[in-house]
PDB file of C-alpha atoms in Angstrom:
ATOM      1  CA  UNK J   7      26.085 172.132 -11.047  1.00  0.00           C
ATOM      2  CA  UNK J   8      26.182 168.443 -11.950  1.00  0.00           C
ATOM      3  CA  UNK J   9      24.660 167.005 -15.088  1.00  0.00           C
ATOM      4  CA  UNK J  10      21.414 165.070 -14.751  1.00  0.00           C
ATOM      5  CA  UNK J  11      21.650 161.358 -14.130  1.00  0.00           C
ATOM      6  CA  UNK J  12      21.395 159.448 -17.392  1.00  0.00           C
ATOM      7  CA  UNK J  13      18.896 156.682 -17.951  1.00  0.00           C
ATOM      8  CA  UNK J  14      21.827 154.240 -18.023  1.00  0.00           C
ATOM      9  CA  UNK J  15      22.647 155.217 -14.456  1.00  0.00           C
ATOM     10  CA  UNK J  16      18.999 154.900 -13.497  1.00  0.00           C
ATOM     11  CA  UNK J  17      18.670 151.499 -15.139  1.00  0.00           C
ATOM     12  CA  UNK J  18      21.706 150.093 -13.345  1.00  0.00           C
ATOM     13  CA  UNK J  19      20.785 151.660 -10.024  1.00  0.00           C
ATOM     14  CA  UNK J  20      24.244 153.175  -9.671  1.00  0.00           C
ATOM     15  CA  UNK J  21      24.982 156.648  -8.387  1.00  0.00           C
ATOM     16  CA  UNK J  22      26.348 158.363 -11.497  1.00  0.00           C
ATOM     17  CA  UNK J  23      26.778 161.776  -9.966  1.00  0.00           C
ATOM     18  CA  UNK J  24      23.209 162.293  -8.742  1.00  0.00           C
ATOM     19  CA  UNK J  25      22.686 165.660  -7.168  1.00  0.00           C
ATOM     20  CA  UNK J  26      20.433 166.945  -4.438  1.00  0.00           C
ATOM     21  CA  UNK J  27      18.693 169.008  -7.124  1.00  0.00           C
ATOM     22  CA  UNK J  28      16.874 166.046  -8.677  1.00  0.00           C
ATOM     23  CA  UNK J  29      15.166 163.139  -6.985  1.00  0.00           C
ATOM     24  CA  UNK J  30      15.386 160.558  -9.781  1.00  0.00           C
ATOM     25  CA  UNK J  31      13.203 157.478  -9.836  1.00  0.00           C
ATOM     26  CA  UNK J  32      14.704 154.345  -8.386  1.00  0.00           C
ATOM     27  CA  UNK J  33      14.972 151.358 -10.721  1.00  0.00           C
ATOM     28  CA  UNK J  34      11.854 149.827  -9.124  1.00  0.00           C
ATOM     29  CA  UNK J  35       9.916 153.092  -9.419  1.00  0.00           C
ATOM     30  CA  UNK J  36      11.033 153.498 -13.016  1.00  0.00           C
ATOM     31  CA  UNK J  37       9.908 149.945 -13.871  1.00  0.00           C
ATOM     32  CA  UNK J  38       6.431 150.626 -12.427  1.00  0.00           C
ATOM     33  CA  UNK J  39       6.240 154.049 -14.096  1.00  0.00           C
ATOM     34  CA  UNK J  40       7.065 152.518 -17.470  1.00  0.00           C
ATOM     35  CA  UNK J  41       4.444 149.817 -16.898  1.00  0.00           C
ATOM     36  CA  UNK J  42       1.867 152.540 -16.293  1.00  0.00           C
ATOM     37  CA  UNK J  43       2.949 154.388 -19.445  1.00  0.00           C
ATOM     38  CA  UNK J  44       2.671 151.182 -21.480  1.00  0.00           C
ATOM     39  CA  UNK J  45      -0.848 150.591 -20.140  1.00  0.00           C
ATOM     40  CA  UNK J  46      -1.845 154.194 -20.869  1.00  0.00           C
ATOM     41  CA  UNK J  47      -0.672 153.750 -24.469  1.00  0.00           C
ATOM     42  CA  UNK J  48      -2.106 150.260 -25.013  1.00  0.00           C
ATOM     43  CA  UNK J  49      -5.626 150.515 -23.586  1.00  0.00           C
ATOM     44  CA  UNK J  50      -6.824 153.573 -25.534  1.00  0.00           C
ATOM     45  CA  UNK J  51      -5.581 152.038 -28.794  1.00  0.00           C
ATOM     46  CA  UNK J  52      -7.314 148.745 -28.046  1.00  0.00           C
ATOM     47  CA  UNK J  53     -10.599 150.474 -27.207  1.00  0.00           C
ATOM     48  CA  UNK J  54     -10.340 152.693 -30.292  1.00  0.00           C
ATOM     49  CA  UNK J  55      -9.802 149.629 -32.500  1.00  0.00           C
ATOM     50  CA  UNK J  56     -12.781 147.786 -30.976  1.00  0.00           C
ATOM     51  CA  UNK J  57     -15.105 150.771 -31.302  1.00  0.00           C
ATOM     52  CA  UNK J  58     -13.962 151.550 -34.855  1.00  0.00           C
ATOM     53  CA  UNK J  59     -14.428 147.901 -35.884  1.00  0.00           C
ATOM     54  CA  UNK J  60     -17.800 147.414 -34.192  1.00  0.00           C
ATOM     55  CA  UNK J  61     -19.375 150.853 -34.519  1.00  0.00           C
ATOM     56  CA  UNK J  62     -17.356 153.160 -36.757  1.00  0.00           C
ATOM     57  CA  UNK J  63     -16.689 155.428 -33.756  1.00  0.00           C
ATOM     58  CA  UNK J  64     -13.559 156.391 -31.916  1.00  0.00           C
ATOM     59  CA  UNK J  65     -13.225 156.194 -28.144  1.00  0.00           C
ATOM     60  CA  UNK J  66     -13.735 159.940 -27.716  1.00  0.00           C
ATOM     61  CA  UNK J  67     -17.010 159.905 -29.653  1.00  0.00           C
ATOM     62  CA  UNK J  68     -18.159 156.971 -27.521  1.00  0.00           C
ATOM     63  CA  UNK J  69     -17.280 158.940 -24.366  1.00  0.00           C
ATOM     64  CA  UNK J  70     -19.391 161.859 -25.610  1.00  0.00           C
ATOM     65  CA  UNK J  71     -22.385 159.580 -26.247  1.00  0.00           C
ATOM     66  CA  UNK J  72     -21.931 157.902 -22.855  1.00  0.00           C
ATOM     67  CA  UNK J  73     -21.675 161.253 -21.017  1.00  0.00           C
ATOM     68  CA  UNK J  74     -24.886 162.459 -22.652  1.00  0.00           C
ATOM     69  CA  UNK J  75     -26.671 159.188 -21.883  1.00  0.00           C
ATOM     70  CA  UNK J  76     -25.927 159.606 -18.170  1.00  0.00           C
ATOM     71  CA  UNK J  77     -27.037 163.252 -17.993  1.00  0.00           C
ATOM     72  CA  UNK J  78     -30.460 164.497 -16.914  1.00  0.00           C
ATOM     73  CA  UNK J  79     -32.620 164.757 -20.026  1.00  0.00           C
ATOM     74  CA  UNK J  80     -29.601 163.372 -21.960  1.00  0.00           C
ATOM     75  CA  UNK J  81     -28.426 166.992 -22.361  1.00  0.00           C
ATOM     76  CA  UNK J  82     -25.211 168.774 -21.309  1.00  0.00           C
ATOM     77  CA  UNK J  83     -23.404 172.009 -22.038  1.00  0.00           C
ATOM     78  CA  UNK J  84     -20.406 171.569 -24.328  1.00  0.00           C
ATOM     79  CA  UNK J  85     -18.023 172.875 -21.659  1.00  0.00           C
ATOM     80  CA  UNK J  86     -19.325 170.219 -19.267  1.00  0.00           C
ATOM     81  CA  UNK J  87     -18.888 167.475 -21.857  1.00  0.00           C
ATOM     82  CA  UNK J  88     -15.354 168.711 -22.575  1.00  0.00           C
ATOM     83  CA  UNK J  89     -14.503 168.526 -18.863  1.00  0.00           C
ATOM     84  CA  UNK J  90     -16.069 165.080 -18.447  1.00  0.00           C
ATOM     85  CA  UNK J  91     -14.239 163.695 -21.475  1.00  0.00           C
ATOM     86  CA  UNK J  92     -10.942 165.514 -20.819  1.00  0.00           C
ATOM     87  CA  UNK J  93     -11.114 167.075 -24.282  1.00  0.00           C
ATOM     88  CA  UNK J  94     -10.726 170.578 -25.610  1.00  0.00           C
ATOM     89  CA  UNK J  95     -13.772 172.478 -26.847  1.00  0.00           C
ATOM     90  CA  UNK J  96     -12.299 172.323 -30.351  1.00  0.00           C
ATOM     91  CA  UNK J  97     -11.945 168.530 -30.250  1.00  0.00           C
ATOM     92  CA  UNK J  98     -15.434 168.217 -28.802  1.00  0.00           C
ATOM     93  CA  UNK J  99     -16.921 170.490 -31.459  1.00  0.00           C
ATOM     94  CA  UNK J 100     -15.469 168.292 -34.207  1.00  0.00           C
ATOM     95  CA  UNK J 101     -16.756 165.136 -32.502  1.00  0.00           C
ATOM     96  CA  UNK J 102     -20.236 166.611 -32.013  1.00  0.00           C
ATOM     97  CA  UNK J 103     -20.299 167.629 -35.681  1.00  0.00           C
ATOM     98  CA  UNK J 104     -19.541 164.027 -36.721  1.00  0.00           C
ATOM     99  CA  UNK J 105     -22.132 162.663 -34.277  1.00  0.00           C
ATOM    100  CA  UNK J 106     -24.703 165.200 -35.533  1.00  0.00           C
ATOM    101  CA  UNK J 107     -24.146 164.062 -39.129  1.00  0.00           C
ATOM    102  CA  UNK J 108     -24.979 160.522 -38.019  1.00  0.00           C
ATOM    103  CA  UNK J 109     -28.131 161.758 -36.300  1.00  0.00           C
ATOM    104  CA  UNK J 110     -26.971 160.594 -32.869  1.00  0.00           C
ATOM    105  CA  UNK J 111     -26.525 164.024 -31.250  1.00  0.00           C
ATOM    106  CA  UNK J 112     -28.224 167.403 -31.566  1.00  0.00           C
ATOM    107  CA  UNK J 113     -26.746 170.801 -30.751  1.00  0.00           C
ATOM    108  CA  UNK J 114     -28.393 174.111 -29.848  1.00  0.00           C
ATOM    109  CA  UNK J 115     -27.574 177.463 -28.329  1.00  0.00           C
ATOM    110  CA  UNK J 116     -29.232 178.402 -25.065  1.00  0.00           C
ATOM    111  CA  UNK J 117     -29.268 181.596 -23.026  1.00  0.00           C
ATOM    112  CA  UNK J 118     -28.880 181.603 -19.268  1.00  0.00           C
ATOM    113  CA  UNK J 119     -27.850 184.152 -16.646  1.00  0.00           C
ATOM    114  CA  UNK J 120     -24.228 183.907 -17.783  1.00  0.00           C
ATOM    115  CA  UNK J 121     -24.894 184.502 -21.477  1.00  0.00           C
ATOM    116  CA  UNK J 122     -25.141 182.303 -24.532  1.00  0.00           C
ATOM    117  CA  UNK J 123     -23.890 178.745 -24.320  1.00  0.00           C
ATOM    118  CA  UNK J 124     -24.093 175.693 -26.512  1.00  0.00           C
ATOM    119  CA  UNK J 125     -25.466 172.378 -25.359  1.00  0.00           C
ATOM    120  CA  UNK J 126     -25.731 168.964 -26.968  1.00  0.00           C
ATOM    121  CA  UNK J 127     -28.306 166.246 -26.452  1.00  0.00           C
ATOM    122  CA  UNK J 128     -28.473 162.565 -27.240  1.00  0.00           C
ATOM    123  CA  UNK J 129     -31.145 161.788 -29.834  1.00  0.00           C
ATOM    124  CA  UNK J 130     -33.312 158.670 -29.848  1.00  0.00           C
ATOM    125  CA  UNK J 131     -31.108 157.326 -32.660  1.00  0.00           C
ATOM    126  CA  UNK J 132     -28.045 158.080 -30.510  1.00  0.00           C
ATOM    127  CA  UNK J 133     -29.569 156.227 -27.583  1.00  0.00           C
ATOM    128  CA  UNK J 134     -30.278 153.251 -29.848  1.00  0.00           C
ATOM    129  CA  UNK J 135     -26.706 153.349 -31.214  1.00  0.00           C
ATOM    130  CA  UNK J 136     -25.241 153.456 -27.718  1.00  0.00           C
ATOM    131  CA  UNK J 137     -27.429 150.533 -26.611  1.00  0.00           C
ATOM    132  CA  UNK J 138     -26.231 148.619 -29.690  1.00  0.00           C
ATOM    133  CA  UNK J 139     -22.510 149.204 -29.145  1.00  0.00           C
ATOM    134  CA  UNK J 140     -22.223 149.299 -25.338  1.00  0.00           C
ATOM    135  CA  UNK J 141     -22.208 145.491 -24.929  1.00  0.00           C
ATOM    136  CA  UNK J 142     -19.137 145.160 -27.188  1.00  0.00           C
ATOM    137  CA  UNK J 143     -17.374 147.927 -25.302  1.00  0.00           C
ATOM    138  CA  UNK J 144     -18.146 146.262 -21.972  1.00  0.00           C
ATOM    139  CA  UNK J 145     -16.881 142.912 -23.319  1.00  0.00           C
ATOM    140  CA  UNK J 146     -13.626 144.622 -24.310  1.00  0.00           C
ATOM    141  CA  UNK J 147     -13.323 146.266 -20.867  1.00  0.00           C
ATOM    142  CA  UNK J 148     -13.832 142.861 -19.268  1.00  0.00           C
ATOM    143  CA  UNK J 149     -11.350 141.165 -21.616  1.00  0.00           C
ATOM    144  CA  UNK J 150      -8.602 143.741 -21.140  1.00  0.00           C
ATOM    145  CA  UNK J 151      -9.058 144.845 -17.531  1.00  0.00           C
ATOM    146  CA  UNK J 152     -11.809 143.444 -15.331  1.00  0.00           C
ATOM    147  CA  UNK J 153     -11.426 139.727 -16.014  1.00  0.00           C
ATOM    148  CA  UNK J 154      -7.609 139.688 -15.883  1.00  0.00           C
ATOM    149  CA  UNK J 155      -7.541 141.142 -12.364  1.00  0.00           C
ATOM    150  CA  UNK J 156      -8.609 139.671  -9.068  1.00  0.00           C
ATOM    151  CA  UNK J 157     -11.350 141.600  -7.238  1.00  0.00           C
ATOM    152  CA  UNK J 158      -8.663 142.927  -4.897  1.00  0.00           C
ATOM    153  CA  UNK J 159      -6.474 144.089  -7.791  1.00  0.00           C
ATOM    154  CA  UNK J 160      -9.447 145.755  -9.466  1.00  0.00           C
ATOM    155  CA  UNK J 161     -10.341 147.581  -6.244  1.00  0.00           C
ATOM    156  CA  UNK J 162      -6.704 148.677  -5.847  1.00  0.00           C
ATOM    157  CA  UNK J 163      -6.612 149.845  -9.478  1.00  0.00           C
ATOM    158  CA  UNK J 164      -9.738 151.936  -8.908  1.00  0.00           C
ATOM    159  CA  UNK J 165      -8.302 153.486  -5.758  1.00  0.00           C
ATOM    160  CA  UNK J 166      -5.002 154.212  -7.495  1.00  0.00           C
ATOM    161  CA  UNK J 167      -6.767 155.731 -10.506  1.00  0.00           C
ATOM    162  CA  UNK J 168      -8.861 158.007  -8.258  1.00  0.00           C
ATOM    163  CA  UNK J 169      -5.761 159.115  -6.336  1.00  0.00           C
ATOM    164  CA  UNK J 170      -3.819 159.950  -9.499  1.00  0.00           C
ATOM    165  CA  UNK J 171      -6.819 161.687 -11.073  1.00  0.00           C
ATOM    166  CA  UNK J 172      -7.320 163.791  -7.929  1.00  0.00           C
ATOM    167  CA  UNK J 173      -3.624 164.767  -7.947  1.00  0.00           C
ATOM    168  CA  UNK J 174      -3.892 165.847 -11.594  1.00  0.00           C
ATOM    169  CA  UNK J 175      -7.055 167.834 -10.837  1.00  0.00           C
ATOM    170  CA  UNK J 176      -5.376 169.547  -7.895  1.00  0.00           C
ATOM    171  CA  UNK J 177      -2.314 170.387  -9.996  1.00  0.00           C
ATOM    172  CA  UNK J 178      -4.417 171.856 -12.833  1.00  0.00           C
ATOM    173  CA  UNK J 179      -7.832 172.944 -11.472  1.00  0.00           C
ATOM    174  CA  UNK J 180      -8.441 175.107 -14.538  1.00  0.00           C
ATOM    175  CA  UNK J 181      -8.528 172.007 -16.740  1.00  0.00           C
ATOM    176  CA  UNK J 182     -10.135 169.581 -14.296  1.00  0.00           C
ATOM    177  CA  UNK J 183     -12.107 171.995 -12.118  1.00  0.00           C
ATOM    178  CA  UNK J 184     -15.810 172.198 -11.321  1.00  0.00           C
ATOM    179  CA  UNK J 185     -18.167 171.314 -14.119  1.00  0.00           C
ATOM    180  CA  UNK J 186     -20.643 173.804 -15.487  1.00  0.00           C
ATOM    181  CA  UNK J 187     -23.728 173.242 -17.582  1.00  0.00           C
ATOM    182  CA  UNK J 188     -25.846 175.158 -20.021  1.00  0.00           C
TER     183      UNK J 188
END
């Protein structure tokens, strides 16, 4: 069995003993992959900094408020919010606790056919806070993404993002599967 190809071999595009066991990225594929990784690291940090500066929130807390604002009656089950925000129930519980302390979210237990579940709702103060901070968040999205791309690039980015997200959901349906509600 041959050793894996080193990154030096990948970077130079030479065949340094590649085997049929591993289909390594080509230099072009690796360049694009690394560009994606850089974007995935840079954008969340930039949005976190903007939200912390302008609103004292992190990006995850903003996502929770936004998810609730788009829900019927501004209310969702915690498991649904966790799925929508790609967060664990533990992370969500901590975020909801912080948002509750600020008076922006409420939490209650409800009983349905499947048993007891917890749901959260967006308060009037939370709605007002979201309306206050959303314009700054949209400006940042425009500055970092929308306005630096042509309409064609933006459409391609959206299509690419949906394709990758669907592949991740298919690979791990337990994490990204159907959403429930309270």
